[in-house]
Coordinates of C-alpha atoms and ligand atoms in Angstrom, one line a residue:
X330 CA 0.0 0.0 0.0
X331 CA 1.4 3.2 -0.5
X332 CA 1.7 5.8 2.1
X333 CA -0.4 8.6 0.4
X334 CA -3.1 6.4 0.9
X335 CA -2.2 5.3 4.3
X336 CA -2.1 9.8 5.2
X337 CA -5.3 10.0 3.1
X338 CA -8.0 7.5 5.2
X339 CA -6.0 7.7 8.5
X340 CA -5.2 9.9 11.1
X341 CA -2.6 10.0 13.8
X342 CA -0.1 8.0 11.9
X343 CA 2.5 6.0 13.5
X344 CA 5.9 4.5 11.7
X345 CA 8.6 2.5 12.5
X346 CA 12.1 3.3 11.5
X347 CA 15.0 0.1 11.6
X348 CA 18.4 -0.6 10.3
X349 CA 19.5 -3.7 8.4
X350 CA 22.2 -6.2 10.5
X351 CA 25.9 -6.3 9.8
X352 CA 27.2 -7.6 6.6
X353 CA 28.3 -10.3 8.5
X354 CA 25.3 -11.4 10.3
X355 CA 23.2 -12.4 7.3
X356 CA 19.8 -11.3 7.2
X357 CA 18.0 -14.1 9.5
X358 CA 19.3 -12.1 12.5
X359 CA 16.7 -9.8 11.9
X360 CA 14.0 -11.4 10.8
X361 CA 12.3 -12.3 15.4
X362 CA 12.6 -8.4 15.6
X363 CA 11.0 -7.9 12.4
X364 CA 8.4 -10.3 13.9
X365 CA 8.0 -8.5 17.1
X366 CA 8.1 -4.9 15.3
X367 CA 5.2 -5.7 13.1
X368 CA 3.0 -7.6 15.9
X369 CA 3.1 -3.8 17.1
X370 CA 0.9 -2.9 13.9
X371 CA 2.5 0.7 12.8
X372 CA 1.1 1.8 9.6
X373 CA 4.6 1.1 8.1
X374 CA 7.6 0.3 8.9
X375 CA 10.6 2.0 6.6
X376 CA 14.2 0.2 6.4
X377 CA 17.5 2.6 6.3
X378 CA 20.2 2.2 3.3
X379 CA 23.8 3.1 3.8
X380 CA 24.9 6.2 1.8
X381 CA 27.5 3.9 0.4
X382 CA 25.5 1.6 -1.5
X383 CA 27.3 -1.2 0.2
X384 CA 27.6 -3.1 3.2
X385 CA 24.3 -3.9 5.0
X386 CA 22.8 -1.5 2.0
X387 CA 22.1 -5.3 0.1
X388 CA 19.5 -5.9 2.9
X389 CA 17.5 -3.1 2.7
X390 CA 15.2 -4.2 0.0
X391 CA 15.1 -7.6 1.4
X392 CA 14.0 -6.7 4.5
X393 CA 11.3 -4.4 3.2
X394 CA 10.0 -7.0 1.2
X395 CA 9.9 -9.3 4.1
X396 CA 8.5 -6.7 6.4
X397 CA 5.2 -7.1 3.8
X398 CA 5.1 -10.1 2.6
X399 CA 5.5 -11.8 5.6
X400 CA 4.1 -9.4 8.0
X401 CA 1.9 -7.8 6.0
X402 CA 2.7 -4.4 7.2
X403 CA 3.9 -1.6 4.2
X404 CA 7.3 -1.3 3.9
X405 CA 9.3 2.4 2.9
X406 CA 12.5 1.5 1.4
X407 CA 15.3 4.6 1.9
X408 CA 17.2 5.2 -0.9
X409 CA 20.3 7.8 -1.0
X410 CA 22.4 8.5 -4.0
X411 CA 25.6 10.7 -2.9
X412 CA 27.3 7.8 -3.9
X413 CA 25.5 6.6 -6.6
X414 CA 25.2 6.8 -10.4
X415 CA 22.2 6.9 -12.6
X416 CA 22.5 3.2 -14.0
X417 CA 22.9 1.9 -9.8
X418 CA 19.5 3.9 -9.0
X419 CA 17.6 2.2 -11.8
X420 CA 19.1 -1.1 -10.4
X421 CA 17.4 -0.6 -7.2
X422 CA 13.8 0.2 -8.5
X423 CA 14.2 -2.1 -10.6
X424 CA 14.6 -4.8 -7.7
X425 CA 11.5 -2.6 -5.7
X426 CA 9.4 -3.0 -8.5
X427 CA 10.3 -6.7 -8.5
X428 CA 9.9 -7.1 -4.8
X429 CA 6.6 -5.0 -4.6
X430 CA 7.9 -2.1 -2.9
X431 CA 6.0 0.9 -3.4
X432 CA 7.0 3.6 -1.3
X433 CA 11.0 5.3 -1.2
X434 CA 12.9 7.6 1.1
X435 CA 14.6 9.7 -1.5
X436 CA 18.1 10.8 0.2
X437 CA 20.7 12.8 -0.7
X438 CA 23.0 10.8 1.9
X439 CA 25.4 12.2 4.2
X440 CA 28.9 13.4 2.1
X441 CA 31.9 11.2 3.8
X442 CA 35.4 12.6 3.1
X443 CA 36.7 9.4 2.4
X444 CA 34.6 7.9 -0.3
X445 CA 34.5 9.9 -3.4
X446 CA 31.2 11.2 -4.2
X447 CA 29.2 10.7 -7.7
X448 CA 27.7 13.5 -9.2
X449 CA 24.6 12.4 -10.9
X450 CA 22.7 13.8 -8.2
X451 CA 23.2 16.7 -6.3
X452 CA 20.6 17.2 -4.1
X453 CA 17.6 15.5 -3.0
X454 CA 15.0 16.8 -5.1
X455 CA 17.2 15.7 -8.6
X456 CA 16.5 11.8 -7.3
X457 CA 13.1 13.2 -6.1
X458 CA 12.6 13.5 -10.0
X459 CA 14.6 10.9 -11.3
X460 CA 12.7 8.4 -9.2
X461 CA 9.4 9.9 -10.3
X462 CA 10.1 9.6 -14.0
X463 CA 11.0 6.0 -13.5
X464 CA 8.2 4.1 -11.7
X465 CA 4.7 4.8 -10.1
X466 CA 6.5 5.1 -6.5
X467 CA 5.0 7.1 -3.4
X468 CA 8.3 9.2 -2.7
X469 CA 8.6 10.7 0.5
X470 CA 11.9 12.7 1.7
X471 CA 13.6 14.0 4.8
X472 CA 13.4 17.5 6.7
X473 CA 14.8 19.2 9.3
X474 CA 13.4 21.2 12.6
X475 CA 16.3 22.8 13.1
X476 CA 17.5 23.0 9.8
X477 CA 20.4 21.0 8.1
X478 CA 23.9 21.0 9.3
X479 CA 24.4 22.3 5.8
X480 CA 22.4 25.0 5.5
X481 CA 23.2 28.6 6.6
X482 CA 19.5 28.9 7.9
X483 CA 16.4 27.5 8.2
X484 CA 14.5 29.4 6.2
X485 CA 17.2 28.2 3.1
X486 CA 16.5 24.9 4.1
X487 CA 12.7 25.2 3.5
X488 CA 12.9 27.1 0.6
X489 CA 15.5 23.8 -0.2
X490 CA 12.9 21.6 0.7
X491 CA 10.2 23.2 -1.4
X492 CA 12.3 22.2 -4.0
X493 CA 12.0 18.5 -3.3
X494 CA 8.3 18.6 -2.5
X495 CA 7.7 20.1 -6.2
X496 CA 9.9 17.9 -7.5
X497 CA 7.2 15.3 -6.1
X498 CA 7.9 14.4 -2.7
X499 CA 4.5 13.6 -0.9
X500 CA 5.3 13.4 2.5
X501 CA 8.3 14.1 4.3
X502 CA 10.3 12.1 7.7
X503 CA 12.0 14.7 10.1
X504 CA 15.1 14.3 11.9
X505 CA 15.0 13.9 15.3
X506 CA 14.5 16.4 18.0
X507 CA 14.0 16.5 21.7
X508 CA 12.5 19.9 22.0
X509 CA 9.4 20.0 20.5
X510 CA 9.1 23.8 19.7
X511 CA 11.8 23.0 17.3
X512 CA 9.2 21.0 15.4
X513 CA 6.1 23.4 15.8
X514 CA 8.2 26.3 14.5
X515 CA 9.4 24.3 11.4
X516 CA 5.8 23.2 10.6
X517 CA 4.7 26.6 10.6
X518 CA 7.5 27.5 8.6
X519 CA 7.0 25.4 5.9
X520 CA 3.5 25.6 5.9
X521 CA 4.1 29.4 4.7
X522 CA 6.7 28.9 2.6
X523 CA 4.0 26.3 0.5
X524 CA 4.7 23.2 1.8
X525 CA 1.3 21.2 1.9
X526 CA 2.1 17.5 2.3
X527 CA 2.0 15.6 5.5
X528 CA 5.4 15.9 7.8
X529 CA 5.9 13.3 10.6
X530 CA 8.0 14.0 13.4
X531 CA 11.0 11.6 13.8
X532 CA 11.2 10.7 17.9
X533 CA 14.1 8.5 19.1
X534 CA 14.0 7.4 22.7
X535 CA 17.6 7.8 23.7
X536 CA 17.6 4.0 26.3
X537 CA 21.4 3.6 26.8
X538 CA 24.6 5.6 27.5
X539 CA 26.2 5.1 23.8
X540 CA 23.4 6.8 22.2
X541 CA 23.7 9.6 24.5
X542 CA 27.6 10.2 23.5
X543 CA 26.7 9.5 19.8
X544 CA 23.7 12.1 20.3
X545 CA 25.8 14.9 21.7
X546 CA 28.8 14.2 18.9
X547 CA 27.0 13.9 15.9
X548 CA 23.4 14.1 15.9
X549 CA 23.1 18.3 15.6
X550 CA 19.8 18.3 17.6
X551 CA 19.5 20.9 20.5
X552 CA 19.4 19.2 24.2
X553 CA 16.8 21.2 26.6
X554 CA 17.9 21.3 29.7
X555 CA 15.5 18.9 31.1
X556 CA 16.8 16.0 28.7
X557 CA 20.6 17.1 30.1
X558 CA 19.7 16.8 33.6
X559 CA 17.7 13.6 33.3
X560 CA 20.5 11.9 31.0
X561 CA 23.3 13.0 33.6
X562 CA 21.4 11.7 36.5
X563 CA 20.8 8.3 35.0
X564 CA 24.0 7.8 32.8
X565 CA 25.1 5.0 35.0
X566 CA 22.2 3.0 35.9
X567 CA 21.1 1.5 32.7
X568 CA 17.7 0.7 33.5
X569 CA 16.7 3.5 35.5
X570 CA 18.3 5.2 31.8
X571 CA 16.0 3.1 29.9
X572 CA 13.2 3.8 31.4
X573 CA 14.0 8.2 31.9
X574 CA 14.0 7.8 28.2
X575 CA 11.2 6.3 27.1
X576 CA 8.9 8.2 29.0
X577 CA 10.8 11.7 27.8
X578 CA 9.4 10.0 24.2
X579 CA 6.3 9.1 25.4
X580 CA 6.0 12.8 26.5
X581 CA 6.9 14.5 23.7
X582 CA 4.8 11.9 21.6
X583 CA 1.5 12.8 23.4
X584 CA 2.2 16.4 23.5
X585 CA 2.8 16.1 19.4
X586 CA -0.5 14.5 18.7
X587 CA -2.1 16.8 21.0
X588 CA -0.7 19.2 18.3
X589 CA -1.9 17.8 15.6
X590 CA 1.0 16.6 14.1
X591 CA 0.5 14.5 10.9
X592 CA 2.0 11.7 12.3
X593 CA 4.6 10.0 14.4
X594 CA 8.3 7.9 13.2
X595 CA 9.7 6.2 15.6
X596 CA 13.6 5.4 15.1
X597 CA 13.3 2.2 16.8
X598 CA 17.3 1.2 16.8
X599 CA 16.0 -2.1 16.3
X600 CA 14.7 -2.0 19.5
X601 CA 11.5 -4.2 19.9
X602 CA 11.2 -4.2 23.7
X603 CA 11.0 0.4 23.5
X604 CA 8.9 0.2 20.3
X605 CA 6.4 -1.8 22.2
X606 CA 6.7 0.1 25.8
X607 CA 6.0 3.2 23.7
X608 CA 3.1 1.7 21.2
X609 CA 1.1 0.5 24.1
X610 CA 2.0 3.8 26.1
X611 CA 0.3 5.8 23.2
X612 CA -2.4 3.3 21.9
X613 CA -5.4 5.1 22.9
X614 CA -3.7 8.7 22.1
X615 CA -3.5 7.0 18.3
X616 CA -6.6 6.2 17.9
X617 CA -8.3 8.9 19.8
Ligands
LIG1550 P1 19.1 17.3 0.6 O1 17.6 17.4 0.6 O2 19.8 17.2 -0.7 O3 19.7 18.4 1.5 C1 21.0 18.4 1.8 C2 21.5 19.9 1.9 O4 21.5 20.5 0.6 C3 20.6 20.8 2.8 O5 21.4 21.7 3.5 C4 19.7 21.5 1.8 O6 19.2 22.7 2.3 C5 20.6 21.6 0.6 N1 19.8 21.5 -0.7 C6 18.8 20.7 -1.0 N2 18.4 20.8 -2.2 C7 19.2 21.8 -2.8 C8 19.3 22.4 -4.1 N3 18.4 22.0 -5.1 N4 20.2 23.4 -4.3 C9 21.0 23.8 -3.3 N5 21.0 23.3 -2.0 C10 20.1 22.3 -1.8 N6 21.3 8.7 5.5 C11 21.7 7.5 5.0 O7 22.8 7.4 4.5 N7 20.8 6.5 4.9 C12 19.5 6.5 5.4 O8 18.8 5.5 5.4 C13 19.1 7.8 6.0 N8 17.8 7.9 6.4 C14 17.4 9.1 6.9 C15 16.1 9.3 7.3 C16 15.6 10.5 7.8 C17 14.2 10.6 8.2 C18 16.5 11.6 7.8 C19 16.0 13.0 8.4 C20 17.8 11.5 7.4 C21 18.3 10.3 6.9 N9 19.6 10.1 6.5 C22 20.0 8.9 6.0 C23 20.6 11.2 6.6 C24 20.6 12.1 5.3 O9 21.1 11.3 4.2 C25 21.5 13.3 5.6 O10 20.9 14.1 6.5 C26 22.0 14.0 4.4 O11 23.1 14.9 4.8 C27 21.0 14.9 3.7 O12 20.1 14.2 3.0 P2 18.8 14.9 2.3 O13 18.1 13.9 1.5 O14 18.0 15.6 3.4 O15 19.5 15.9 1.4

């Protein structure tokens, strides 16, 4: 099903975000979470693709088409191209059209020093197009509340975005953020500058002390206060942790829907156990 239709009867939508496994561990290592993701029932569940094209890249597709087929939940395949050429592009709709796949995450891809980047695409909104003109796919692409670490503001970042939307995105997936003005402001943003199509706020429950160090190094998001303190008081008791940060997502889920926001995505990290504590902590808000 695509996901246009999925904005179009539904509201209060609520997505799943995972990552493949390793290259090592073979895809079967992912398949009980899979499982346990899907028995959650989200409205989709999309599967990340490394900007390289490599690695655990050659499970994305497989896993999307498992997360339907034998779940029977829609799938969102992401799909970047800094490192990719037109011919490798067509290679992969090729296999989506194959596998059934109807809905992509068009992505630039983050630009890595070390690997030399292709220059087919540019941006976002050229494999926006490219993708459009190639299949009947629903294409959705990624946004930013406090704008992207590239940008020189926000407002160039929207007026960016705009660019992908007309270039056919439908619906867009926003980074994460733990301050949820961040979001309100964006949305009301883009709403002016013409944006019409449905954003859903990315939430990642931060449940252990790496993603708290990978957070502050690389992530970009602002921390408010509040999220400093509780992380600092909890760093080193891992359950007491866990639990701090699931309820900070449950929080700022509630308070999003009480919003109004379009919908909900839900980086899971592959994390069954938090994707369920949160599901059944927001059930009723869902279908309220
Ligand atoms: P773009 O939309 O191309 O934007 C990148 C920068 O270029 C921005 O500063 C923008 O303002 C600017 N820009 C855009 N269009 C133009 C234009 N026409 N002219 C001039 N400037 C322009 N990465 C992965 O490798 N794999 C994944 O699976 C993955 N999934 C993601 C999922 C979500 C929901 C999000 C939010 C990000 C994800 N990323 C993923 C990270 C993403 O690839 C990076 O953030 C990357 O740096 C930008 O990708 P983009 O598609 O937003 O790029």
């Amino acid at each position: 099903m695509k996901i246009s239709e999925i904005f179009a009867t539904k509201k209060n939508i609520f997505s799943f975000e995972v990552f493949p496994p390793k290259k090592t561990s073979g895809i079967e290592t992912i398949s009980t979470k899979l499982e346990a993701m899907s028995n959650l029932k989200p409205d989709f569940i999309s599967v990340t693709y490394g900007a390289g094209g490599g690695g655990a890249s050659i499970y994305t597709a497989d896993m999307c088409r498992s997360i339907q087929d034998d779940f029977h939940i829609p799938s969102m395949m992401h799909l970047t191209c800094v490192n990719s050429s037109k011919e490798t592009v067509l290679e992969r709709l090729e296999l989506m059209k194959q596998y059934g796949i109807e809905n992509v995450l068009a992505l630039r891809g983050d630009i890595v020093p070390d690997v030399p980047r292709q220059t087919d695409f540019m941006h976002a909104d050229e494999l926006v197009s490219f993708i459009r003109e190639n299949g009947d796919f629903h294409i959705s692409g990624a946004c930013y509340p406090e704008g992207h670490p590239e940008s020189d503001s926000l407002t160039d970042d929207i007026l960016n975005l705009k660019r992908k939307v007309e270039a056919g995105a439908e619906h867009l997936v926003s980074q994460l953020f733990f301050d949820n003005d961040f979001f309100y402001d964006f949305r009301e943003k883009a709403v002016i500058a013409g944006i019409n199509v449905p954003i859903e706020a990315g939430i990642m429950p931060v449940v252990n002390k790496a993603q708290i160090e990978r957070m502050v190094t690389t992530c970009g998001a602002s921390l408010p206060p509040k999220f400093v303190k509780m992380m600092t008081r909890f760093e080193n008791s891992p359950e007491a942790l866990k639990d701090a940060g699931i309820a900070y997502a449950i929080d700022q889920i509630i308070d999003l829907y009480s919003q109004g926001v379009d919908g909900v995505h839900l980086y899971t990290m592959n994390q069954p156990e938090v994707a369920e504590r949160i599901s059944e902590a927001v059930a009723s808000i869902r279908n309220a």
